[in-house]
Amino acid sequence: MDAVGKDAAEVESLIAKWDLDTVSDTEARKTKDYLYTLGAKAKRIDREGPVTNGNQVVTHGKFRLQFGTRTYAGVWIKVTRYWTPR
């Protein structure tokens, strides 16, 4: 879905808050946790849970940029064993 007008500016504002390039296995397993919000929690980047390989090893954390029920972006962030929180 394409964001236009005010939504486009707010999507860009949320993306500008993003600062993760890796996550820990523990962080990747979390779900329903808002990382970044803009005003109300309806405009957010949240955790969707882990991405696993065929052996159930967590390889990535899945995140989604949403305004209410609309999804504007999704991203998988690689899990690292030596992740340090910022």
PDB file of C-alpha atoms in Angstrom:
ATOM      1  CA  MET A   1       0.000   0.000   0.000  1.00  0.00           C
ATOM      2  CA  ASP A   2       1.298   3.459  -0.863  1.00  0.00           C
ATOM      3  CA  ALA A   3       1.217   6.250   1.704  1.00  0.00           C
ATOM      4  CA  VAL A   4       0.234   9.690   0.442  1.00  0.00           C
ATOM      5  CA  GLY A   5      -0.063  13.160   1.944  1.00  0.00           C
ATOM      6  CA  LYS A   6       0.098  13.296   5.727  1.00  0.00           C
ATOM      7  CA  ASP A   7       0.408   9.498   5.963  1.00  0.00           C
ATOM      8  CA  ALA A   8       3.536   9.570   3.777  1.00  0.00           C
ATOM      9  CA  ALA A   9       5.190  12.144   6.034  1.00  0.00           C
ATOM     10  CA  GLU A  10       4.290  10.132   9.137  1.00  0.00           C
ATOM     11  CA  VAL A  11       5.596   6.890   7.578  1.00  0.00           C
ATOM     12  CA  GLU A  12       8.891   8.660   6.880  1.00  0.00           C
ATOM     13  CA  SER A  13       8.957   9.958  10.459  1.00  0.00           C
ATOM     14  CA  LEU A  14       8.552   6.435  11.858  1.00  0.00           C
ATOM     15  CA  ILE A  15      11.217   5.034   9.533  1.00  0.00           C
ATOM     16  CA  ALA A  16      13.611   7.756  10.716  1.00  0.00           C
ATOM     17  CA  LYS A  17      13.300   6.361  14.275  1.00  0.00           C
ATOM     18  CA  TRP A  18      14.540   2.920  13.172  1.00  0.00           C
ATOM     19  CA  ASP A  19      18.021   2.080  14.466  1.00  0.00           C
ATOM     20  CA  LEU A  20      18.243  -1.723  14.522  1.00  0.00           C
ATOM     21  CA  ASP A  21      20.480  -3.685  12.200  1.00  0.00           C
ATOM     22  CA  THR A  22      20.548  -6.908  14.260  1.00  0.00           C
ATOM     23  CA  VAL A  23      18.499  -8.421  17.095  1.00  0.00           C
ATOM     24  CA  SER A  24      19.129 -11.119  19.674  1.00  0.00           C
ATOM     25  CA  ASP A  25      17.348 -14.457  19.559  1.00  0.00           C
ATOM     26  CA  THR A  26      15.312 -13.383  22.615  1.00  0.00           C
ATOM     27  CA  GLU A  27      14.292 -10.092  21.000  1.00  0.00           C
ATOM     28  CA  ALA A  28      13.363 -11.842  17.748  1.00  0.00           C
ATOM     29  CA  ARG A  29      10.974 -14.173  19.602  1.00  0.00           C
ATOM     30  CA  LYS A  30       8.902 -11.337  21.097  1.00  0.00           C
ATOM     31  CA  THR A  31       5.528 -10.503  19.606  1.00  0.00           C
ATOM     32  CA  LYS A  32       2.969  -7.732  19.988  1.00  0.00           C
ATOM     33  CA  ASP A  33       5.543  -5.276  21.270  1.00  0.00           C
ATOM     34  CA  TYR A  34       5.639  -1.724  19.918  1.00  0.00           C
ATOM     35  CA  LEU A  35       9.178  -0.583  19.122  1.00  0.00           C
ATOM     36  CA  TYR A  36       8.333   2.879  17.874  1.00  0.00           C
ATOM     37  CA  THR A  37       5.082   4.802  17.906  1.00  0.00           C
ATOM     38  CA  LEU A  38       3.942   8.085  16.460  1.00  0.00           C
ATOM     39  CA  GLY A  39       1.342   9.701  18.677  1.00  0.00           C
ATOM     40  CA  ALA A  40      -1.237   6.986  19.228  1.00  0.00           C
ATOM     41  CA  LYS A  41      -0.092   3.360  19.186  1.00  0.00           C
ATOM     42  CA  ALA A  42      -2.180   2.890  16.043  1.00  0.00           C
ATOM     43  CA  LYS A  43       0.787   4.361  14.118  1.00  0.00           C
ATOM     44  CA  ARG A  44       3.680   2.102  14.935  1.00  0.00           C
ATOM     45  CA  ILE A  45       6.515  -0.256  14.101  1.00  0.00           C
ATOM     46  CA  ASP A  46       5.897  -3.456  15.968  1.00  0.00           C
ATOM     47  CA  ARG A  47       7.305  -6.925  16.392  1.00  0.00           C
ATOM     48  CA  GLU A  48       5.564  -9.711  14.529  1.00  0.00           C
ATOM     49  CA  GLY A  49       7.667 -12.543  15.944  1.00  0.00           C
ATOM     50  CA  PRO A  50      10.454 -14.849  14.833  1.00  0.00           C
ATOM     51  CA  VAL A  51      11.378 -16.199  11.415  1.00  0.00           C
ATOM     52  CA  THR A  52      12.782 -19.738  11.599  1.00  0.00           C
ATOM     53  CA  ASN A  53      14.591 -22.094   9.275  1.00  0.00           C
ATOM     54  CA  GLY A  54      13.537 -25.698   8.673  1.00  0.00           C
ATOM     55  CA  ASN A  55      15.156 -26.764  11.952  1.00  0.00           C
ATOM     56  CA  GLN A  56      13.188 -24.250  14.056  1.00  0.00           C
ATOM     57  CA  VAL A  57      16.287 -22.095  14.568  1.00  0.00           C
ATOM     58  CA  VAL A  58      15.390 -18.409  14.797  1.00  0.00           C
ATOM     59  CA  THR A  59      17.204 -16.621  11.966  1.00  0.00           C
ATOM     60  CA  HIS A  60      15.428 -13.233  11.880  1.00  0.00           C
ATOM     61  CA  GLY A  61      13.006 -11.030  13.759  1.00  0.00           C
ATOM     62  CA  LYS A  62       9.997  -9.842  11.749  1.00  0.00           C
ATOM     63  CA  PHE A  63       8.778  -6.239  12.076  1.00  0.00           C
ATOM     64  CA  ARG A  64       5.905  -4.326  10.480  1.00  0.00           C
ATOM     65  CA  LEU A  65       5.127  -0.608  10.009  1.00  0.00           C
ATOM     66  CA  GLN A  66       1.379  -0.179  10.491  1.00  0.00           C
ATOM     67  CA  PHE A  67      -1.216   2.566  10.730  1.00  0.00           C
ATOM     68  CA  GLY A  68      -4.207   0.851  12.269  1.00  0.00           C
ATOM     69  CA  THR A  69      -4.917  -2.133  10.009  1.00  0.00           C
ATOM     70  CA  ARG A  70      -2.920  -0.751   7.065  1.00  0.00           C
ATOM     71  CA  THR A  71       0.586  -2.137   6.578  1.00  0.00           C
ATOM     72  CA  TYR A  72       3.088   0.083   4.787  1.00  0.00           C
ATOM     73  CA  ALA A  73       6.292  -1.926   5.263  1.00  0.00           C
ATOM     74  CA  GLY A  74       7.677  -5.147   6.639  1.00  0.00           C
ATOM     75  CA  VAL A  75      11.267  -6.085   7.355  1.00  0.00           C
ATOM     76  CA  TRP A  76      13.225  -9.060   8.615  1.00  0.00           C
ATOM     77  CA  ILE A  77      16.242  -8.250  10.818  1.00  0.00           C
ATOM     78  CA  LYS A  78      19.008 -10.837  11.185  1.00  0.00           C
ATOM     79  CA  VAL A  79      19.572 -12.486  14.552  1.00  0.00           C
ATOM     80  CA  THR A  80      23.059 -12.273  15.969  1.00  0.00           C
ATOM     81  CA  ARG A  81      24.341 -14.138  18.977  1.00  0.00           C
ATOM     82  CA  TYR A  82      26.402 -11.157  20.127  1.00  0.00           C
ATOM     83  CA  TRP A  83      23.729  -8.443  20.043  1.00  0.00           C
ATOM     84  CA  THR A  84      24.123  -5.504  22.396  1.00  0.00           C
ATOM     85  CA  PRO A  85      21.138  -3.222  23.129  1.00  0.00           C
ATOM     86  CA  ARG A  86      21.574   0.438  22.279  1.00  0.00           C
TER      87      ARG A  86
END
